[in-house]
Amino acid sequence: MSTAEHLILSEMLAQEPQWVSGTALAKQLGISRVAVWQQMEKLREAGFKFEARRALGYRIAERPAGPHAALIETQLKIRPRGFSLLVLDETDSTNDEAVRQLAAGRSAPFAVIARRQTRGRGRFGRVWHSEANGNLYVSVAFRPQVAPAQMSTFTLWMGLNLCELLVNFTRLTPGLKWPNDILFDGRKAGGMLTEARVDADQIRDLVFGLGLNVNSPAGGWPNDLARRAVSLAEVAGAPLDFNRLAAALLGRTLLAYAKFGDGSYTKTFADLWHRFDVLRGKSITLIEAGRRHHGAVTGLDDEGALLLRDAQGRTHRFRAGEVSLEKAR
Ligand code: BTN
């Protein structure tokens, strides 16, 4: 996107819902009115609709429904030095694209968002359904330079931040299911996949991937997901402003990362955990390395491992695994 296009968009967003005069825009940018009109055509091609009135100028009538780089950037409230955003129409996996960008020397932090993924991945190499259906596929890359053990609670911390952001943004209350699921009433609206590359015993780089079901319609899921997945729009009963949400989410992710890095996250972690954890006290089955473990969840340890009390009263800790809730008998 050209600087002129960017500036026109910023000005129109800042003035919303007021009209912005084409003459004033042209003067401000030092370009002709025809050039302003040409830039607005480009914005139209990207999915914007404008109202135009001879005496008043222009105003935004409709925003693009899918990811739009400038729309996200202009609404991003936090921007660490050197941060950049890449918005793609399609990629295999935003996590893989982030790794390629890291390998090519792109400076971190940066984010990759795609409208659709052809090989979206979840945990345990599962497929993450990634059609161009109004959902968010994003990866944020960092170069933390710490020992892997220091990142053990990172994904949980990010999940808690996402939950709090979603409450503020949508007035809906999600839950976090250890270790990486965002749920509404037991149905999955989001999943996180953090992948790190380690050199000797230091993390070289880290990619935090998030798939969030934002605006996909009810009934739009393949059969195997229909009963387990849900979108924010379904829960809220109306579609959300995708790019505003994406900007808020990115801002929160960058802030949460900073708090993790300087250690200040420890002040709020426990409170957020108690607020959003959906497993506490629940009887669950946890599958780890092909073995099933049954028990009641008693909490988390300092490293983010799940604590499970078995029928004999012994406590076991799990650093990874797949949890399912046992049905009440
Ligand atoms: C899970 O619940 O198993 C994690 C799902 C993570 C999906 C996201 S979508 C964006 C990023 N790119 C991927 O290929 N995976 C993550």
Short mmCIF file of C-alpha atoms and ligand atoms in Angstrom, two decimals:
data_model
loop_
_atom_site.label_atom_id
_atom_site.label_comp_id
_atom_site.label_asym_id
_atom_site.label_seq_id
_atom_site.Cartn_x
_atom_site.Cartn_y
_atom_site.Cartn_z
CA MET A 1 0.00 0.00 0.00
CA SER A 2 1.36 3.44 -0.96
CA THR A 3 1.96 6.14 1.63
CA ALA A 4 -0.83 8.25 0.07
CA GLU A 5 -3.30 5.37 0.33
CA HIS A 6 -2.22 4.80 3.94
CA LEU A 7 -2.61 8.48 4.86
CA ILE A 8 -6.02 8.74 3.20
CA LEU A 9 -7.21 5.71 5.11
CA SER A 10 -5.82 6.96 8.43
CA GLU A 11 -7.53 10.32 7.95
CA MET A 12 -10.86 8.76 7.00
CA LEU A 13 -10.74 6.41 9.98
CA ALA A 14 -9.82 9.28 12.30
CA GLN A 15 -12.74 11.39 11.03
CA GLU A 16 -15.34 8.60 11.00
CA PRO A 17 -18.36 9.09 10.88
CA GLN A 18 -17.70 12.63 9.60
CA TRP A 19 -17.20 13.39 5.93
CA VAL A 20 -13.68 14.08 4.64
CA SER A 21 -13.31 16.53 1.79
CA GLY A 22 -11.39 15.37 -1.26
CA THR A 23 -9.96 18.86 -1.68
CA ALA A 24 -8.71 18.90 1.92
CA LEU A 25 -7.14 15.45 1.47
CA ALA A 26 -5.43 16.53 -1.74
CA LYS A 27 -4.06 19.66 -0.06
CA GLN A 28 -2.88 17.77 3.02
CA LEU A 29 -1.04 15.21 0.90
CA GLY A 30 0.18 17.65 -1.75
CA ILE A 31 -1.45 15.66 -4.57
CA SER A 32 -4.23 16.39 -7.08
CA ARG A 33 -7.90 15.55 -6.46
CA VAL A 34 -7.66 13.05 -9.31
CA ALA A 35 -4.77 11.36 -7.50
CA VAL A 36 -6.92 11.18 -4.32
CA TRP A 37 -9.69 9.59 -6.36
CA GLN A 38 -7.22 7.07 -7.84
CA GLN A 39 -6.02 6.08 -4.38
CA MET A 40 -9.60 5.63 -3.26
CA GLU A 41 -10.21 3.34 -6.22
CA LYS A 42 -7.39 1.15 -4.93
CA LEU A 43 -9.01 1.06 -1.51
CA ARG A 44 -12.29 0.07 -3.19
CA GLU A 45 -10.51 -2.80 -4.91
CA ALA A 46 -9.31 -3.93 -1.48
CA GLY A 47 -12.90 -4.14 -0.24
CA PHE A 48 -13.74 -0.65 1.06
CA LYS A 49 -16.97 1.04 0.08
CA PHE A 50 -17.24 4.83 0.27
CA GLU A 51 -20.15 7.19 0.23
CA ALA A 52 -19.43 10.29 -1.84
CA ARG A 53 -21.32 13.62 -1.67
CA ARG A 54 -20.43 16.51 -3.89
CA ALA A 55 -20.54 19.15 -1.17
CA LEU A 56 -19.18 17.03 1.68
CA GLY A 57 -16.58 14.63 0.32
CA TYR A 58 -16.21 10.98 1.26
CA ARG A 59 -16.82 8.71 4.18
CA ILE A 60 -16.37 5.00 4.81
CA ALA A 61 -19.57 3.03 4.24
CA GLU A 62 -18.15 -0.49 4.53
CA ARG A 63 -14.83 -2.01 5.53
CA PRO A 64 -13.26 -5.12 3.99
CA ALA A 65 -14.44 -8.26 5.74
CA GLY A 66 -11.11 -10.06 5.46
CA PRO A 67 -7.62 -9.16 6.67
CA HIS A 68 -6.39 -5.78 5.42
CA ALA A 69 -2.84 -4.69 6.30
CA ALA A 70 -3.35 -0.93 6.49
CA LEU A 71 -6.61 -1.26 8.37
CA ILE A 72 -4.90 -3.40 10.99
CA GLU A 73 -1.82 -1.18 11.15
CA THR A 74 -3.79 2.04 11.55
CA GLN A 75 -5.72 0.51 14.47
CA LEU A 76 -2.71 -1.05 16.18
CA LYS A 77 -2.11 0.78 19.47
CA ILE A 78 1.19 -0.89 20.39
CA ARG A 79 4.08 -1.04 18.00
CA PRO A 80 7.47 -2.23 19.23
CA ARG A 81 10.45 -0.80 17.37
CA GLY A 82 10.98 -2.55 14.04
CA PHE A 83 7.63 -4.36 14.15
CA SER A 84 6.21 -5.28 10.76
CA LEU A 85 3.04 -6.98 9.53
CA LEU A 86 2.67 -9.23 6.54
CA VAL A 87 -0.84 -9.92 5.26
CA LEU A 88 -1.15 -12.68 2.67
CA ASP A 89 -4.07 -13.91 0.67
CA GLU A 90 -2.91 -17.49 1.02
CA THR A 91 -0.04 -19.44 2.52
CA ASP A 92 0.62 -23.02 3.59
CA SER A 93 0.82 -22.21 7.30
CA THR A 94 1.45 -18.79 8.85
CA ASN A 95 3.75 -20.53 11.37
CA ASP A 96 5.82 -21.94 8.49
CA GLU A 97 5.81 -18.61 6.67
CA ALA A 98 7.04 -16.92 9.86
CA VAL A 99 9.91 -19.43 10.10
CA ARG A 100 10.83 -18.74 6.46
CA GLN A 101 10.78 -15.00 7.14
CA LEU A 102 12.97 -15.49 10.22
CA ALA A 103 15.41 -17.56 8.19
CA ALA A 104 15.48 -14.81 5.56
CA GLY A 105 16.52 -12.36 8.31
CA ARG A 106 13.29 -10.39 8.86
CA SER A 107 13.64 -8.50 12.11
CA ALA A 108 11.40 -9.62 14.95
CA PRO A 109 8.84 -9.09 16.26
CA PHE A 110 6.66 -9.39 13.19
CA ALA A 111 3.30 -10.93 12.42
CA VAL A 112 1.99 -12.94 9.49
CA ILE A 113 -1.73 -13.08 8.80
CA ALA A 114 -3.29 -15.09 5.99
CA ARG A 115 -6.84 -15.07 4.64
CA ARG A 116 -6.54 -18.83 4.16
CA GLN A 117 -3.99 -21.57 4.83
CA THR A 118 -3.51 -24.63 2.66
CA ARG A 119 -1.69 -26.61 5.37
CA GLY A 120 -2.83 -25.05 8.63
CA ARG A 121 -1.50 -27.13 11.53
CA GLY A 122 -2.67 -27.76 15.05
CA ARG A 123 -1.00 -29.62 17.90
CA PHE A 124 0.12 -33.18 17.33
CA GLY A 125 0.37 -32.43 13.59
CA ARG A 126 -3.41 -32.23 13.24
CA VAL A 127 -5.01 -30.27 10.43
CA TRP A 128 -6.31 -26.82 11.36
CA HIS A 129 -9.32 -26.10 9.16
CA SER A 130 -8.24 -22.88 7.41
CA GLU A 131 -10.65 -21.83 4.69
CA ALA A 132 -11.11 -18.20 3.68
CA ASN A 133 -14.22 -18.00 5.84
CA GLY A 134 -13.69 -14.90 7.94
CA ASN A 135 -11.53 -16.58 10.56
CA LEU A 136 -8.13 -15.42 11.77
CA TYR A 137 -4.89 -17.27 11.06
CA VAL A 138 -1.96 -15.40 12.56
CA SER A 139 1.58 -16.07 13.71
CA VAL A 140 3.76 -13.67 15.65
CA ALA A 141 7.51 -14.23 15.61
CA PHE A 142 9.95 -13.25 18.36
CA ARG A 143 13.62 -13.74 19.13
CA PRO A 144 13.57 -14.08 22.92
CA GLN A 145 17.13 -15.39 23.57
CA VAL A 146 16.33 -17.24 26.78
CA ALA A 147 16.57 -20.86 27.87
CA PRO A 148 13.57 -23.00 26.77
CA ALA A 149 12.64 -23.68 30.42
CA GLN A 150 11.92 -19.97 30.87
CA MET A 151 9.16 -20.15 28.27
CA SER A 152 7.24 -23.04 29.87
CA THR A 153 4.21 -20.93 30.82
CA PHE A 154 4.30 -18.75 27.69
CA THR A 155 1.40 -20.27 25.75
CA LEU A 156 -0.83 -20.33 28.84
CA TRP A 157 0.00 -16.68 29.52
CA MET A 158 -0.83 -15.77 25.93
CA GLY A 159 -4.09 -17.71 26.14
CA LEU A 160 -5.08 -15.87 29.33
CA ASN A 161 -4.40 -12.54 27.64
CA LEU A 162 -6.49 -13.54 24.65
CA CYS A 163 -9.34 -14.55 26.94
CA GLU A 164 -9.26 -11.20 28.74
CA LEU A 165 -9.09 -9.33 25.47
CA LEU A 166 -12.07 -11.26 24.11
CA VAL A 167 -14.12 -10.38 27.20
CA ASN A 168 -13.32 -6.69 26.75
CA PHE A 169 -13.88 -6.79 23.03
CA THR A 170 -16.98 -8.93 22.74
CA ARG A 171 -18.52 -8.96 26.25
CA LEU A 172 -18.53 -12.74 25.88
CA THR A 173 -16.77 -14.96 28.40
CA PRO A 174 -14.39 -17.55 27.00
CA GLY A 175 -12.55 -20.22 28.94
CA LEU A 176 -9.02 -21.51 28.59
CA LYS A 177 -8.63 -25.26 28.44
CA TRP A 178 -5.09 -26.29 29.32
CA PRO A 179 -2.86 -26.04 27.48
CA ASN A 180 -3.98 -24.22 24.35
CA ASP A 181 -7.72 -24.14 23.65
CA ILE A 182 -10.07 -21.18 23.81
CA LEU A 183 -13.60 -22.38 24.45
CA PHE A 184 -17.12 -21.09 24.67
CA ASP A 185 -19.43 -23.46 26.50
CA GLY A 186 -17.20 -26.41 25.72
CA ARG A 187 -16.89 -25.62 22.00
CA LYS A 188 -13.56 -24.58 20.57
CA ALA A 189 -13.23 -21.06 19.17
CA GLY A 190 -9.45 -20.86 19.09
CA GLY A 191 -6.24 -22.82 19.37
CA MET A 192 -2.63 -21.80 19.91
CA LEU A 193 0.50 -23.43 18.57
CA THR A 194 3.83 -22.15 19.88
CA GLU A 195 6.91 -23.44 18.12
CA ALA A 196 10.49 -22.63 19.07
CA ARG A 197 13.81 -23.33 17.42
CA VAL A 198 16.58 -23.94 19.89
CA ASP A 199 20.34 -23.45 19.44
CA ALA A 200 22.50 -25.14 22.08
CA ASP A 201 20.33 -24.33 25.11
CA GLN A 202 19.01 -20.96 23.97
CA ILE A 203 15.84 -20.25 22.05
CA ARG A 204 16.85 -18.87 18.66
CA ASP A 205 13.36 -17.84 17.69
CA LEU A 206 9.79 -18.46 18.70
CA VAL A 207 6.59 -18.43 16.67
CA PHE A 208 3.28 -18.00 18.42
CA GLY A 209 0.45 -19.17 16.13
CA LEU A 210 -3.21 -18.52 16.76
CA GLY A 211 -6.22 -19.77 14.88
CA LEU A 212 -9.35 -17.93 16.00
CA ASN A 213 -12.82 -18.62 14.63
CA VAL A 214 -14.07 -15.09 14.17
CA ASN A 215 -16.78 -14.78 11.54
CA SER A 216 -17.34 -18.21 10.02
CA PRO A 217 -21.06 -18.89 9.77
CA ALA A 218 -22.91 -21.53 11.79
CA GLY A 219 -23.21 -24.65 9.69
CA GLY A 220 -20.03 -23.80 7.80
CA TRP A 221 -17.91 -26.48 9.46
CA PRO A 222 -17.03 -29.87 8.05
CA ASN A 223 -18.94 -32.72 9.77
CA ASP A 224 -16.19 -33.74 12.17
CA LEU A 225 -15.97 -30.18 13.57
CA ALA A 226 -19.63 -29.22 13.51
CA ARG A 227 -20.31 -30.09 17.16
CA ARG A 228 -16.91 -29.13 18.54
CA ALA A 229 -16.16 -25.78 16.89
CA VAL A 230 -17.81 -22.40 17.22
CA SER A 231 -17.05 -18.89 15.98
CA LEU A 232 -17.20 -15.62 17.93
CA ALA A 233 -19.89 -14.44 15.49
CA GLU A 234 -22.01 -17.49 16.32
CA VAL A 235 -21.69 -16.89 20.05
CA ALA A 236 -22.22 -13.14 19.73
CA GLY A 237 -25.08 -13.48 17.26
CA ALA A 238 -23.49 -10.98 14.84
CA PRO A 239 -20.29 -10.69 12.81
CA LEU A 240 -17.35 -8.87 14.35
CA ASP A 241 -15.18 -6.16 12.79
CA PHE A 242 -12.38 -8.50 11.72
CA ASN A 243 -9.57 -5.97 11.30
CA ARG A 244 -10.38 -4.10 14.51
CA LEU A 245 -10.27 -7.41 16.38
CA ALA A 246 -7.05 -8.46 14.63
CA ALA A 247 -5.40 -5.14 15.59
CA ALA A 248 -6.56 -5.46 19.21
CA LEU A 249 -5.34 -9.06 19.36
CA LEU A 250 -1.97 -8.23 17.91
CA GLY A 251 -1.53 -5.29 20.28
CA ARG A 252 -2.41 -7.50 23.23
CA THR A 253 -0.06 -10.24 22.05
CA LEU A 254 2.84 -7.79 21.77
CA LEU A 255 2.10 -6.34 25.20
CA ALA A 256 1.76 -9.79 26.77
CA TYR A 257 5.09 -10.81 25.27
CA ALA A 258 6.76 -7.72 26.77
CA LYS A 259 5.29 -8.49 30.20
CA PHE A 260 6.48 -12.07 29.90
CA GLY A 261 9.97 -10.87 29.01
CA ASP A 262 10.34 -8.46 31.94
CA GLY A 263 8.75 -10.89 34.42
CA SER A 264 5.86 -8.56 35.34
CA TYR A 265 3.38 -11.18 34.10
CA THR A 266 3.75 -13.03 37.39
CA LYS A 267 1.69 -10.28 39.07
CA THR A 268 -1.50 -11.19 37.19
CA PHE A 269 -1.00 -14.76 35.95
CA ALA A 270 -2.67 -16.49 38.91
CA ASP A 271 -5.69 -14.16 38.93
CA LEU A 272 -6.26 -14.62 35.22
CA TRP A 273 -5.78 -18.35 35.55
CA HIS A 274 -8.46 -18.58 38.21
CA ARG A 275 -10.76 -16.47 36.10
CA PHE A 276 -10.48 -18.41 32.85
CA ASP A 277 -9.34 -21.96 33.66
CA VAL A 278 -12.14 -24.39 32.78
CA LEU A 279 -10.58 -27.54 34.24
CA ARG A 280 -10.16 -26.82 37.94
CA GLY A 281 -11.75 -29.58 40.05
CA LYS A 282 -12.99 -31.38 36.94
CA SER A 283 -12.56 -35.12 36.32
CA ILE A 284 -10.63 -35.56 33.14
CA THR A 285 -8.86 -38.03 30.93
CA LEU A 286 -5.44 -36.91 29.79
CA ILE A 287 -3.70 -38.69 26.95
CA GLU A 288 0.05 -38.33 26.96
CA ALA A 289 2.36 -40.28 24.64
CA GLY A 290 -0.48 -42.73 23.92
CA ARG A 291 -1.24 -43.41 27.60
CA ARG A 292 -4.51 -42.47 29.25
CA HIS A 293 -4.56 -40.98 32.74
CA HIS A 294 -7.71 -40.31 34.75
CA GLY A 295 -8.07 -37.99 37.68
CA ALA A 296 -9.29 -34.70 39.09
CA VAL A 297 -7.49 -31.49 38.17
CA THR A 298 -6.06 -29.77 41.23
CA GLY A 299 -4.18 -26.93 39.56
CA LEU A 300 -0.98 -25.90 37.82
CA ASP A 301 2.60 -25.90 39.03
CA ASP A 302 5.09 -23.07 38.51
CA GLU A 303 6.13 -24.46 35.15
CA GLY A 304 2.58 -24.56 33.83
CA ALA A 305 2.32 -28.34 34.19
CA LEU A 306 -1.17 -29.68 34.96
CA LEU A 307 -1.62 -31.39 38.32
CA LEU A 308 -3.92 -34.39 38.39
CA ARG A 309 -5.00 -36.36 41.49
CA ASP A 310 -5.71 -40.01 40.73
CA ALA A 311 -8.24 -42.32 42.44
CA GLN A 312 -5.58 -43.34 44.99
CA GLY A 313 -5.01 -39.71 45.98
CA ARG A 314 -1.61 -39.45 44.29
CA THR A 315 -0.77 -36.28 42.37
CA HIS A 316 0.80 -36.49 38.91
CA ARG A 317 2.13 -33.64 36.83
CA PHE A 318 1.85 -33.36 33.05
CA ARG A 319 3.74 -30.95 30.88
CA ALA A 320 1.83 -31.88 27.73
CA GLY A 321 -1.18 -33.90 26.72
CA GLU A 322 -4.64 -33.94 25.29
CA VAL A 323 -7.41 -33.39 27.82
CA SER A 324 -11.03 -34.47 27.60
CA LEU A 325 -13.59 -33.90 30.27
CA GLU A 326 -15.22 -37.03 31.70
CA LYS A 327 -18.98 -37.11 31.47
CA ALA A 328 -20.75 -36.81 34.82
CA ARG A 329 -22.11 -40.22 35.83
C1 BTN B 1 -4.48 -26.38 18.12
O1 BTN B 1 -5.52 -26.11 18.71
O2 BTN B 1 -4.13 -27.56 17.95
C2 BTN B 1 -3.60 -25.26 17.64
C3 BTN B 1 -4.12 -24.64 16.38
C4 BTN B 1 -3.23 -23.53 15.85
C5 BTN B 1 -3.68 -23.03 14.50
C6 BTN B 1 -2.94 -21.79 14.08
S1 BTN B 1 -3.66 -21.02 12.66
C7 BTN B 1 -2.29 -19.96 12.54
C8 BTN B 1 -1.06 -20.81 12.80
N1 BTN B 1 -0.65 -21.49 11.60
C9 BTN B 1 -0.78 -22.80 11.69
O3 BTN B 1 -0.49 -23.62 10.79
N2 BTN B 1 -1.24 -23.14 12.90
C10 BTN B 1 -1.47 -21.97 13.72
#
